[in-house]
Coordinates of C-alpha atoms and ligand atoms in Angstrom, one line a residue:
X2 CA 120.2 99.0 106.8
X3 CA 120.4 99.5 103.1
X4 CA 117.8 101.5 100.8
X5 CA 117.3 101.2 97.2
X6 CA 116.1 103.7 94.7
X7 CA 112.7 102.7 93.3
X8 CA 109.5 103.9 91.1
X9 CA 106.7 104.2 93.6
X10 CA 102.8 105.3 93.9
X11 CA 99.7 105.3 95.6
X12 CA 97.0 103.0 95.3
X13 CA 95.8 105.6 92.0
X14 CA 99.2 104.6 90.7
X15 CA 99.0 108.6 89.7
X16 CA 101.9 109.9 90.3
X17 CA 104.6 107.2 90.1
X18 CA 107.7 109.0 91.5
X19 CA 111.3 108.2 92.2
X20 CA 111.6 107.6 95.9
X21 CA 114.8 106.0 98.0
X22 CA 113.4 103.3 100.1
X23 CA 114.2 101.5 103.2
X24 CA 113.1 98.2 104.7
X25 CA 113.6 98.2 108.5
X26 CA 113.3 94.6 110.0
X27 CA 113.0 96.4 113.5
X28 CA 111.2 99.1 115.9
X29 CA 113.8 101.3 116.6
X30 CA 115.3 101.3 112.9
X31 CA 111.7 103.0 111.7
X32 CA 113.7 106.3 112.5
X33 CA 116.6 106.7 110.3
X34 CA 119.6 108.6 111.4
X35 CA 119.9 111.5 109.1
X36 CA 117.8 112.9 106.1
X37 CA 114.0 114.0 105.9
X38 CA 111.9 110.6 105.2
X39 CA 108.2 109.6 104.9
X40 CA 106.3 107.0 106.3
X41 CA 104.6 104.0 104.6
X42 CA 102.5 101.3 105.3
X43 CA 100.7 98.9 102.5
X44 CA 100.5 102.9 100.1
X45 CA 96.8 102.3 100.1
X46 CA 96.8 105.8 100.2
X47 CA 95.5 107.0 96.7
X48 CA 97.7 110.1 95.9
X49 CA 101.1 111.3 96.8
X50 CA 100.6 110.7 101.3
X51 CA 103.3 108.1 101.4
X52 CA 105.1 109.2 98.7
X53 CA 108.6 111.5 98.9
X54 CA 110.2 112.4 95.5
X55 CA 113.8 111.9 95.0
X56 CA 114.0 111.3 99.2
X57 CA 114.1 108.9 101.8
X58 CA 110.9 106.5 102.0
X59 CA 110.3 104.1 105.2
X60 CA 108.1 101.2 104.8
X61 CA 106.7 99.9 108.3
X62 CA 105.5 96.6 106.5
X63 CA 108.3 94.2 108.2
X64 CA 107.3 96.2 111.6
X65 CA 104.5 94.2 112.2
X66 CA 104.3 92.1 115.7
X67 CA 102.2 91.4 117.8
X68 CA 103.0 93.2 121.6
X69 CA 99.8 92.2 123.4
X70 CA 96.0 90.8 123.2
X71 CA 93.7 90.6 125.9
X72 CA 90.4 88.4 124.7
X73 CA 88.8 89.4 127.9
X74 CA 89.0 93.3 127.4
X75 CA 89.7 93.5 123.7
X76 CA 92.6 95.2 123.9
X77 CA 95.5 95.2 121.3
X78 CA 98.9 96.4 121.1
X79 CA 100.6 96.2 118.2
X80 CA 103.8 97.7 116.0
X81 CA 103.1 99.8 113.7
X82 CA 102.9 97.9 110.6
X83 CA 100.7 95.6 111.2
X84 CA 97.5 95.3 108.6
X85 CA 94.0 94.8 109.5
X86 CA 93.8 91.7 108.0
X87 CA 96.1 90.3 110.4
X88 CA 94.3 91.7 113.3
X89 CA 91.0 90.1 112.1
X90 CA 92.6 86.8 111.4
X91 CA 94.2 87.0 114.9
X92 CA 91.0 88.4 117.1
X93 CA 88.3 87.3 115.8
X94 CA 88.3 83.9 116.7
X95 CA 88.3 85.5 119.8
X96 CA 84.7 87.5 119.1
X97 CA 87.0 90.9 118.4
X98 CA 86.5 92.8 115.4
X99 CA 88.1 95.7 114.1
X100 CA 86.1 99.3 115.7
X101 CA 86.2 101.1 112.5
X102 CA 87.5 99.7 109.3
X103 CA 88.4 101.7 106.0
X104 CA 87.2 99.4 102.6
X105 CA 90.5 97.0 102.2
X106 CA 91.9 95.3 105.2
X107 CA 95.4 95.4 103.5
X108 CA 96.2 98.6 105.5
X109 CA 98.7 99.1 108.2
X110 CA 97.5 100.1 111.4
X111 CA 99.9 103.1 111.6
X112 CA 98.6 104.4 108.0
X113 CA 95.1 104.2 109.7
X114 CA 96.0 106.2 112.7
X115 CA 98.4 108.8 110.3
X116 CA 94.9 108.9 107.8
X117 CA 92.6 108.6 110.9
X118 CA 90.3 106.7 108.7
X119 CA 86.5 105.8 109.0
X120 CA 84.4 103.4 108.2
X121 CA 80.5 102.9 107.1
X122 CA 79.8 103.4 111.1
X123 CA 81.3 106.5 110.7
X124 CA 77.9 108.3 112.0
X125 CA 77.4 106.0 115.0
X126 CA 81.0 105.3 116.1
X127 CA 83.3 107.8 114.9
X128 CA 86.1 107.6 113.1
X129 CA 89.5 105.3 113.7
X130 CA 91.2 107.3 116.5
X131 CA 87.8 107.0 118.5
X132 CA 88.8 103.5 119.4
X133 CA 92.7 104.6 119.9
X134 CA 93.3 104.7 123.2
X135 CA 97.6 105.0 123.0
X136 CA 100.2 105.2 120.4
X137 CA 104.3 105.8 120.7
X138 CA 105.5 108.6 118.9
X139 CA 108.8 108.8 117.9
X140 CA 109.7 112.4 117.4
X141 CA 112.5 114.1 115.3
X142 CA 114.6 114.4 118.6
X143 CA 114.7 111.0 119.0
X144 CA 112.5 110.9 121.7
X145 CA 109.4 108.1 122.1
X146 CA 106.5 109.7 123.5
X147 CA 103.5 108.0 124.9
X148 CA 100.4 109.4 123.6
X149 CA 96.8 109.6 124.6
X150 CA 93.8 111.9 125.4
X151 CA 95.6 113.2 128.4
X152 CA 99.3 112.9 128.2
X153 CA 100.9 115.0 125.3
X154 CA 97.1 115.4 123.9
X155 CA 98.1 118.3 121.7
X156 CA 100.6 115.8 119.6
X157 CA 97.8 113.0 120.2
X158 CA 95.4 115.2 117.7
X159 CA 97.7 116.8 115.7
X160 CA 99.3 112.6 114.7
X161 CA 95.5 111.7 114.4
X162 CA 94.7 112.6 110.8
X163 CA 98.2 114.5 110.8
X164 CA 99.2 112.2 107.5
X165 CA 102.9 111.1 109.1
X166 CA 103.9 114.6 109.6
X167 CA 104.6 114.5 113.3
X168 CA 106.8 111.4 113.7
X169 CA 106.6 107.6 113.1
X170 CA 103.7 106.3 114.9
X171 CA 105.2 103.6 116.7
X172 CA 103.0 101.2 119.1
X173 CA 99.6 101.6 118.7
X174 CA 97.0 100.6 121.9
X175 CA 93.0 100.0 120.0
X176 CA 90.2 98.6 121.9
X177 CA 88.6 96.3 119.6
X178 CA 84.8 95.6 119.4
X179 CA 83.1 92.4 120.8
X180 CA 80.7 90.5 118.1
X181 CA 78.9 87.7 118.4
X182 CA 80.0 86.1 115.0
X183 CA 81.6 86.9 111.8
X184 CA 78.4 87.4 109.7
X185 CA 76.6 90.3 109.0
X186 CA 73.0 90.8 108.5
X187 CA 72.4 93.1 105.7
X188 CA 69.9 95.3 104.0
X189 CA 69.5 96.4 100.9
X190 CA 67.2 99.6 99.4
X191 CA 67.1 101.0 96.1
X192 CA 66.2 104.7 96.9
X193 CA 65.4 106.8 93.5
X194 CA 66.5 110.2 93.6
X195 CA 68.9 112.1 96.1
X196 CA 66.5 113.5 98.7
X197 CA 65.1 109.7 99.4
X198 CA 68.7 108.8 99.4
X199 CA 69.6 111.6 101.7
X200 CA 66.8 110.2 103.9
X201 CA 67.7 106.3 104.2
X202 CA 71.2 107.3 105.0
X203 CA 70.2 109.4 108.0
X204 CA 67.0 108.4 109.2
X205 CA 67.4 104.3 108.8
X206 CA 66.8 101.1 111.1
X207 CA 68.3 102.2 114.7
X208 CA 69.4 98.8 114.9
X209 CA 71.9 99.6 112.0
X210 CA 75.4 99.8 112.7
X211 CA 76.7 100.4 109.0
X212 CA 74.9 102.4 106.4
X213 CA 76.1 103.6 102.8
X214 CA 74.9 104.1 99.3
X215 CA 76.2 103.5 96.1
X216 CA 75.2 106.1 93.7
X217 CA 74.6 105.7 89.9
X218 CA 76.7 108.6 89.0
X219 CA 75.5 108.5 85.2
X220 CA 72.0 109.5 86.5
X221 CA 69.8 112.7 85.7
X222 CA 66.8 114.9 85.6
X223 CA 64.8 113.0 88.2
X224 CA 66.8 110.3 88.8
X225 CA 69.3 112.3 89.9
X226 CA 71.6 110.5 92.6
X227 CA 69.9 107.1 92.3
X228 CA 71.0 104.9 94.7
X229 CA 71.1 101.7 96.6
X230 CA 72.0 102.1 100.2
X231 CA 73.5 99.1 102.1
X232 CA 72.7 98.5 105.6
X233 CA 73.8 95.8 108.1
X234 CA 74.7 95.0 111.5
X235 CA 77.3 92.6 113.0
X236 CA 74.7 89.1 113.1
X237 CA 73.9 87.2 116.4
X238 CA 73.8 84.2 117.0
X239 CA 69.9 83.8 116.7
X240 CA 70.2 85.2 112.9
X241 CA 72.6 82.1 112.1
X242 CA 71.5 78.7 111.7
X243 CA 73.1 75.5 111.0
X244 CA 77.3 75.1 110.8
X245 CA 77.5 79.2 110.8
X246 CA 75.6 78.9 114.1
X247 CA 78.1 75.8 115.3
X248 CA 81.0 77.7 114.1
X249 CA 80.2 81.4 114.4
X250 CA 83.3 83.0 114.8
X251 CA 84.4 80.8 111.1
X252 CA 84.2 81.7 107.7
X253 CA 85.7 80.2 104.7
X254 CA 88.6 82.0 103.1
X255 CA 87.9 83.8 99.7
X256 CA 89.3 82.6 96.5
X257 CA 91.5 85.7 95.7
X258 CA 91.9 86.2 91.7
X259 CA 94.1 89.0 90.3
X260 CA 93.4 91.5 87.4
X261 CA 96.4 90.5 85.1
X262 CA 96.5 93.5 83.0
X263 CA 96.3 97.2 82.2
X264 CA 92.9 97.5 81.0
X265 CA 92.9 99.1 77.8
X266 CA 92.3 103.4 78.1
X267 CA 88.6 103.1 76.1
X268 CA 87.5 99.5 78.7
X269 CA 86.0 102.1 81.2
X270 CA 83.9 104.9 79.1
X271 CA 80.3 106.3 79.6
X272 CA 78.9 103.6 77.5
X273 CA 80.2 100.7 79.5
X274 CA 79.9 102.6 83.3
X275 CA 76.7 103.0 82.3
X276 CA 75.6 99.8 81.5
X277 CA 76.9 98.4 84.9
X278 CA 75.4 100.8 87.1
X279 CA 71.5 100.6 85.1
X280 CA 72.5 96.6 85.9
X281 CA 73.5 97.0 89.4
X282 CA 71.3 99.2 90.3
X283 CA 68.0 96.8 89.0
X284 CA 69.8 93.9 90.5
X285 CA 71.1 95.0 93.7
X286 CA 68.2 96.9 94.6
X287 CA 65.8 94.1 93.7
X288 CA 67.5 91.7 96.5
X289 CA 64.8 90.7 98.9
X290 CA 64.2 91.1 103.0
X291 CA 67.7 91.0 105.2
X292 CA 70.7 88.6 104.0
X293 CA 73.4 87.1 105.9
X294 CA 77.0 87.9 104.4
X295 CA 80.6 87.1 106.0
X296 CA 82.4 89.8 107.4
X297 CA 84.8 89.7 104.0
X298 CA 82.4 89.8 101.5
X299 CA 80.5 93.1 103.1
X300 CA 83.4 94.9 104.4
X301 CA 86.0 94.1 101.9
X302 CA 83.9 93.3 97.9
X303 CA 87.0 94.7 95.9
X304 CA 90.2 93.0 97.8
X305 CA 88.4 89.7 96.8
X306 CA 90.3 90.9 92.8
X307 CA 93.9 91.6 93.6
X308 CA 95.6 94.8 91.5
X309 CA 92.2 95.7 90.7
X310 CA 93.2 99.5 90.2
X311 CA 94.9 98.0 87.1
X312 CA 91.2 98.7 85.6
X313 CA 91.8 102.0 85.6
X314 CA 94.6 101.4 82.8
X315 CA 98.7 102.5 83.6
X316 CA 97.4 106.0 83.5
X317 CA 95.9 105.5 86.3
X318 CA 92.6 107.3 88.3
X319 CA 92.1 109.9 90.8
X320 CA 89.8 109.2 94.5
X321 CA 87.9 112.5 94.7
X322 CA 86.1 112.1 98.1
X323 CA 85.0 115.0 99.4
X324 CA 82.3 115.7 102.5
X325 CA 80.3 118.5 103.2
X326 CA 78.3 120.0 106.5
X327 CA 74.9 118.5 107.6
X328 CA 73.2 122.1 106.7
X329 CA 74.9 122.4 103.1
X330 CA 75.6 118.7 101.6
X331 CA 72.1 118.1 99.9
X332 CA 72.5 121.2 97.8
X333 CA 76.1 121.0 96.9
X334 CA 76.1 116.8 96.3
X335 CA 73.2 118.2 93.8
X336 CA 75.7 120.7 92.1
X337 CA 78.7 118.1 92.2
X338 CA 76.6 115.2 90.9
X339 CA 74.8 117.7 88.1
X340 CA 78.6 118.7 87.3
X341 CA 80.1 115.2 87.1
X342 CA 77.3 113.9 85.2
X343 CA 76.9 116.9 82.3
X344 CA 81.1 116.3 82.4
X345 CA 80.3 112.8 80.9
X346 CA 83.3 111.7 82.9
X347 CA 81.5 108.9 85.0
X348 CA 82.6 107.7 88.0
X349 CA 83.0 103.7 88.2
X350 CA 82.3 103.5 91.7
X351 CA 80.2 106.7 93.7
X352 CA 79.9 106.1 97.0
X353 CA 77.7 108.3 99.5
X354 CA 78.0 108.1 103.7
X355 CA 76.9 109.8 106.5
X356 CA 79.1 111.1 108.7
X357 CA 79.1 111.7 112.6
X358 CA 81.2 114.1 115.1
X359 CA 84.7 115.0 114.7
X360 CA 87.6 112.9 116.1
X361 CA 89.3 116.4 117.6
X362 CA 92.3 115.2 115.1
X363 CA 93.0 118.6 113.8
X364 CA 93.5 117.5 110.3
X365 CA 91.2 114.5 110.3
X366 CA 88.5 114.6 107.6
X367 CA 84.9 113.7 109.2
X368 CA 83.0 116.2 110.1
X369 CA 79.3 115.8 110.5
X370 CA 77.5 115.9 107.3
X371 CA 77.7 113.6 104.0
X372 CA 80.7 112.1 102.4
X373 CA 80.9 111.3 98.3
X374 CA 84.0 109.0 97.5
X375 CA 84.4 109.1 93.8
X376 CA 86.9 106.9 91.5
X377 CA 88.1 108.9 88.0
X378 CA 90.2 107.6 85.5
X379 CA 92.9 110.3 84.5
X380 CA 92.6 110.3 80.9
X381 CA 92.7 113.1 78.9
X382 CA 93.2 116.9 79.6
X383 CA 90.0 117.6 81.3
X384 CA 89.8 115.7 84.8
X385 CA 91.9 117.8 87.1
X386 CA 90.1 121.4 85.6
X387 CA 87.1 119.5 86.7
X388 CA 88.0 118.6 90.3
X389 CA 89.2 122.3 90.7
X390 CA 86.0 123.4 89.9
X391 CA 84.3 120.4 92.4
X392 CA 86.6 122.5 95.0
X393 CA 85.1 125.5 94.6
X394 CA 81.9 123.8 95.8
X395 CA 83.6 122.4 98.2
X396 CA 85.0 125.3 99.3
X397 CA 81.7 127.3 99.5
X398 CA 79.8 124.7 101.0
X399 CA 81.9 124.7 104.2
X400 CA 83.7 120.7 103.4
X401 CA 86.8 119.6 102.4
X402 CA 88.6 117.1 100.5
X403 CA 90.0 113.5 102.2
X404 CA 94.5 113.4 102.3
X405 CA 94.4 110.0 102.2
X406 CA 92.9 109.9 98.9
X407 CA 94.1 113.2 97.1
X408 CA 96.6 113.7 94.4
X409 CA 95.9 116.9 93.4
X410 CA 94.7 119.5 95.9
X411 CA 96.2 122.9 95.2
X412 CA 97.8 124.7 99.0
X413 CA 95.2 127.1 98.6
X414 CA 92.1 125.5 98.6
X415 CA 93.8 122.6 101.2
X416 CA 93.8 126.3 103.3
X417 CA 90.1 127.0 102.9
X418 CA 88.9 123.4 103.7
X419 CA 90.8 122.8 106.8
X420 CA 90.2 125.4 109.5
X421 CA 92.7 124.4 112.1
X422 CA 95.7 124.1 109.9
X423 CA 97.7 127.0 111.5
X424 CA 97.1 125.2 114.8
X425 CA 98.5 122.8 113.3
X426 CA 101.7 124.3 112.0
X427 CA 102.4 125.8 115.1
X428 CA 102.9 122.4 116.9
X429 CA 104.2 121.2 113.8
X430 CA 107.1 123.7 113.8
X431 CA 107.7 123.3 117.5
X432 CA 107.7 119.4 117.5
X433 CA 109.3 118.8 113.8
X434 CA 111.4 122.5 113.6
X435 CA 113.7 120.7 110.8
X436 CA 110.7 119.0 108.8
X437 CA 112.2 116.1 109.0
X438 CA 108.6 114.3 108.4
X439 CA 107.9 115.1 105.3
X440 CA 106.3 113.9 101.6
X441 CA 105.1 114.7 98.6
X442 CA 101.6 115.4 100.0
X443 CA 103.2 118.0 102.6
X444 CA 104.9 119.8 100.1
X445 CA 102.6 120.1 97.6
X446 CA 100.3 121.9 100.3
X447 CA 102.6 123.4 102.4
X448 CA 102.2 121.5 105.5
X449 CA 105.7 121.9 106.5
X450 CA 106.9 124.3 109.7
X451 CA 106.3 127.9 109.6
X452 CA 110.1 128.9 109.6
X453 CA 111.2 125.3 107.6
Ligands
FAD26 C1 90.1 100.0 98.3 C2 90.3 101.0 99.3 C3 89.3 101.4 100.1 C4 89.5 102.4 101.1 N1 88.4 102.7 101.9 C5 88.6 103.7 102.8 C6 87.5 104.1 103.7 O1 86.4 103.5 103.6 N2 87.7 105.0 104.6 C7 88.9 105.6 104.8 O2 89.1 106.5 105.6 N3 90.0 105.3 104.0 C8 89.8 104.4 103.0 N4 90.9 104.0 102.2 C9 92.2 104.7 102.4 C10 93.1 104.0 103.3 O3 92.4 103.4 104.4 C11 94.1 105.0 103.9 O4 94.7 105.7 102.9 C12 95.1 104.3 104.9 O5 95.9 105.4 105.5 C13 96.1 103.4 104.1 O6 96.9 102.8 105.0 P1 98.4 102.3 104.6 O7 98.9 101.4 105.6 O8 98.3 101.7 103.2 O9 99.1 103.7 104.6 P2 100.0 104.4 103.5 O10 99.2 104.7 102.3 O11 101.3 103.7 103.3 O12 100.2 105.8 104.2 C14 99.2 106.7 104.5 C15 99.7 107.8 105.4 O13 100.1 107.3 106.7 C16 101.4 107.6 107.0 N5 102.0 106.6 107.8 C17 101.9 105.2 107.5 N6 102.5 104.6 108.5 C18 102.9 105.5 109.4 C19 103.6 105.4 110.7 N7 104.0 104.3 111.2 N8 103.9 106.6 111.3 C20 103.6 107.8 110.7 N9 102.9 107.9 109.6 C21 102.6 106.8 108.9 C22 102.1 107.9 105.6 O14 103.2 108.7 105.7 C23 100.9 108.5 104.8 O15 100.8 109.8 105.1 C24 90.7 103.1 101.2 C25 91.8 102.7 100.4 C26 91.6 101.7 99.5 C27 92.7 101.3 98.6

C-alpha cells in the first residue's frame, strides 16, 4: 500500500494541514504496520478529528461492504466505511431506516460510531451508539476485539464518542428502525422568543419523533431567540395518498447542484444574514397545518448543494455547538445568544435541540439538556476571543462543547467540560500505551496516554 502527502481539512476547511495519507482497498490493511495514524471516514468532521499533521492519515472510504442484512430483524453489518447514504439506498426499500442520523448522510458509519453522533430524536431515542449493538476493534496490539454492552464494555464506551482514539473501528453491528414509508409528516411553528421556544422543543406533540428549531441568531430585546421549530414523524401509510401510497418505500432522487466557488469574504455579513433569517423566519413559519416531505428533503436540506461550505469563502468557518444541562440551558442560551448577537458576528445557520439521556460513551457529547449548533465564518481577528468567552459559559453552566465539530477548544476547558476524561485516559493508556491512535484533535487537548 502506498500513501501520498496531501493538504487536508474538515468539513470547516479550517485548518487545512499537511497530512500523509493512505487508501486501503481492504479490512485488515485499515491497520498500518508501523507509525502513529488517524482515522478517516467522508472528514465531515468540522475541525481537526480526522486530521494528523505531518503523520499518517487512514481513509476507511474504499472499506465499505456490505457483510450482512436481515429485512426481517433489521439488522446490519457492515465495514467500516460505509456511508449512510448507502445504507438508506440499500434498506429502505426494505422499510429500514437509519435509528439516528447526523444532518448529511455522506458520513461513514465508523465516523458516526468514533463521533457517537445524534440526531433530531436525540431526546426520544438517544444518540447513535443506542442502536449499536457490536463493533470490531482493532487494537494497537493487533488484536480484533468484539465489542458490546457486555463483552469488553469498558473499550465499548470509551470507542463510543472516543473520536478514533482507541483503535480502528472495524465491523460495525446497528439495528436499524422499521418505517412504514419514506415520507415524513412534518410540522412547522414559528415560536417568538426563547422561553416559547424552549417550551415547543420539550413539551410538543407525543406523537413526534423529531423536533428542532432554527433560531434567528440576529434577534433581540424581545425577540430574543426567535425561532421556528420543525417537527415530524416517519409517515404511515394512511398519511399518503395516490403513487406515494402505491410506492411507499420510493422517492425520486434529488437533482444535486454544486456551489462552484469561494464566495467572496463580504457575501455572508450581518446585512445579508439578516435579511435571510427576517425572510425565513415569515415564510417558514407561515407554512400551514402538517406537510408530507421525503425522507431527503427533511433529513438532509443542505447535501441537496454539493461543496456548500465553499459559502463560507477559502477562509473557512467554525461549528460552535455547544449543550448545556436541563436546569442551566435557558439562562446560559440567553447569555450565548445576547453575546453572539451584540458581537454582530451572525450565525448563518443556529440551530437549537433537545437532548435526552447519556449514551454511557465516556466522551460522547449528549447529555440531557439543550443543544445550540452554530456556523461562524473565520474572518477577522475577533471570532476565536469570542468562542473562548462562549466557553466560559459553557463551562459555568455545567455543558460542553461537541469533538466532532471543534477546531479550536483549548485542553483546559476540554478538561472542565468533560468529566470522565481521566477514566478515560486510564483505559486509554492501558489499551493504546504507545498512542498510536492519534490526531490533531488529540493533541491539541491532550487526549493521549498518561505516560505517552
Ligand atoms: C452538514 C453536516 C451536518 C451534521 N450534522 C450532525 C448532527 O446533526 N449530529 C451530529 O452528531 N453530527 C453532525 N455532523 C457531524 C458528523 O456527523 C460527524 O462529524 C461524523 O463523525 C462524520 O463522519 P465521517 O465519516 O465524515 O468521519 P470523519 O470526519 O472522517 O471522522 C470523524 C472521527 O471519526 C474517527 N473515525 C472515522 N472512522 C473511524 C474508524 N473506522 N475507526 C476509528 N475512528 C474512526 C476519526 O478519526 C475522527 O475522529 C454533521 C456534519 C455535517 C458536515
Amino acid at each position: 500500500m502506498r500513501s501520498r502527502r496531501m493538504s487536508l481539512s474538515g468539513w470547516g476547511r479550517f485548518p487545512v494541514q499537511e497530512c500523509e495519507v493512505w487508501r486501503p482497498e481492504r479490512y485488515h490493511d485499515l491497520m498500518l504496520r508501523e507509525g502513529a495514524m488517524t482515522l478517516r471516514g467522508q472528514g465531515r468532521s468540522y475541525g481537526d478529528a480526522a486530521l494528523n499533521e505531518n503523520g499518517n492519515v487512514v481513509l476507511n472510504a474504499r472499506v465499505n461492504r456490505f457483510i450482512e442484512f436481515s429485512p426481517d430483524t433489521g439488522l446490519l453489518r457492515t465495514e467500516p466505511g460505509v456511508t449512510l447514504e448507502e445504507i438508506v439506498s440499500v434498506c429502505l426499500p426494505h422499510g429500514w431506516f437509519l435509528p439516528v442520523t447526523p444532518g448529511t448522510k455522506y458520513v461513514s458509519i465508523g465516523g458516526c460510531v468514533a463521533a457517537d453522533v445524534h440526531g433530531k430524536n436525540h431526546f426520544r431515542d438517544g444518540s447513535f451508539g443506542a442502536a449499536v449493538q457490536a463493533f470490531e476493534l482493532l487494537t494497537a496490539d493487533g488484536a480484533r476485539l468484539s465489542c458490546t454492552r457486555d463483552n469488553n464494555s469498558e473499550l465499548f464506551f470509551a470507542t463510543l464518542g472516543g473520536m478514533g482514539l482507541t483503535g480502528v473501528i472495524g465491523e460495525v453491528t446497528l439495528q436499524l428502525r422499521r418505517v412504514e414509508s419514506a415520507w415524513m409528516k412534518v410540522r412547522q411553528k414559528k415560536s417568538p422568543d426563547l422561553e416559547r421556544v424552549f417550551a415547543d422543543l420539550a413539551d410538543g406533540d407525543p406523537e413526534d419523533e423529531y423536533r428542532v428549531a432554527w433560531i434567528d441568531c440576529l434577534a433581540r430585546g424581545r425577540h430574543l431567540g426567535r425561532s421556528v421549530t420543525m417537527s415530524a414523524r416517519h409517515a404511515r401509510m394512511d398519511d399518503l395518498s395516490g403513487t406515494r401510497r402505491g410506492q411507499p418505500l420510493v422517492v425520486a432522487p434529488r437533482r444535486k447542484r454544486t456551489l462552484p466557488f469561494n464566495f467572496p469574504g463580504w457575501a455572508l455579513n450581518s446585512l445579508s444574514i439578516g435579511v435571510f433569517n427576517h425572510l425565513y423566519y415569515a415564510r417558514e413559519g407561515a407554512r400551514g397545518g402538517p406537510s408530507v416531505s421525503d425522507y431527503d428533503r427533511y433529513f438532509y436540506p443542505l447535501d441537496a448543494i454539493a461543496h456548500w461550505n465553499r459559502m463560507y469563502g477559502k477562509r473557512g468557518f467554525v461549528q460552535y455547538q455547544c449543550v448545556l444541562p436541563s436546569d442551566t440551558a435557558f439562562d446560559g442560551m440567553r447569555e450565548i445568544l445576547e453575546r453572539l448577537s451584540r458581537s454582530r458576528r451572525p450565525s448563518f445557520l443556529a440551530v437549537l435541540k433537545r437532548l435526552g439521556e447519556e449514551s454511557g460513551g465516556l466522551l460522547s457529547f449528549p447529555m440531557p439538556g439543550y443543544t445550540l449548533a452554530l456556523d461562524l465564518p473565520l474572518r477577522g481577528r475577533g471570532l476565536l476571543p469570542l468562542l473562548d468567552e462562549l466557553d466560559r459559559i459553557v463551562i459555568e453552566k455545567g455543558g460542553r462543547v461537541y469533538l466532532a465539530k471543534d477546531a479550536r477548544l483549548s485542553a483546559e476547558a476540554f478538561r472542565h467540560m468533560y468529566p470522565r476524561l481521566d477514566d478515560w485516559l486510564a483505559i486509554k493508556g492501558r489499551i493504546d500505551p504507545d498512542n498510536r491512535f492519534t490526531s490533531s484533535l488529540a493533541r491539541r487537548l491532550g487526549l493521549e496516554p498518561p505516560h505517552g
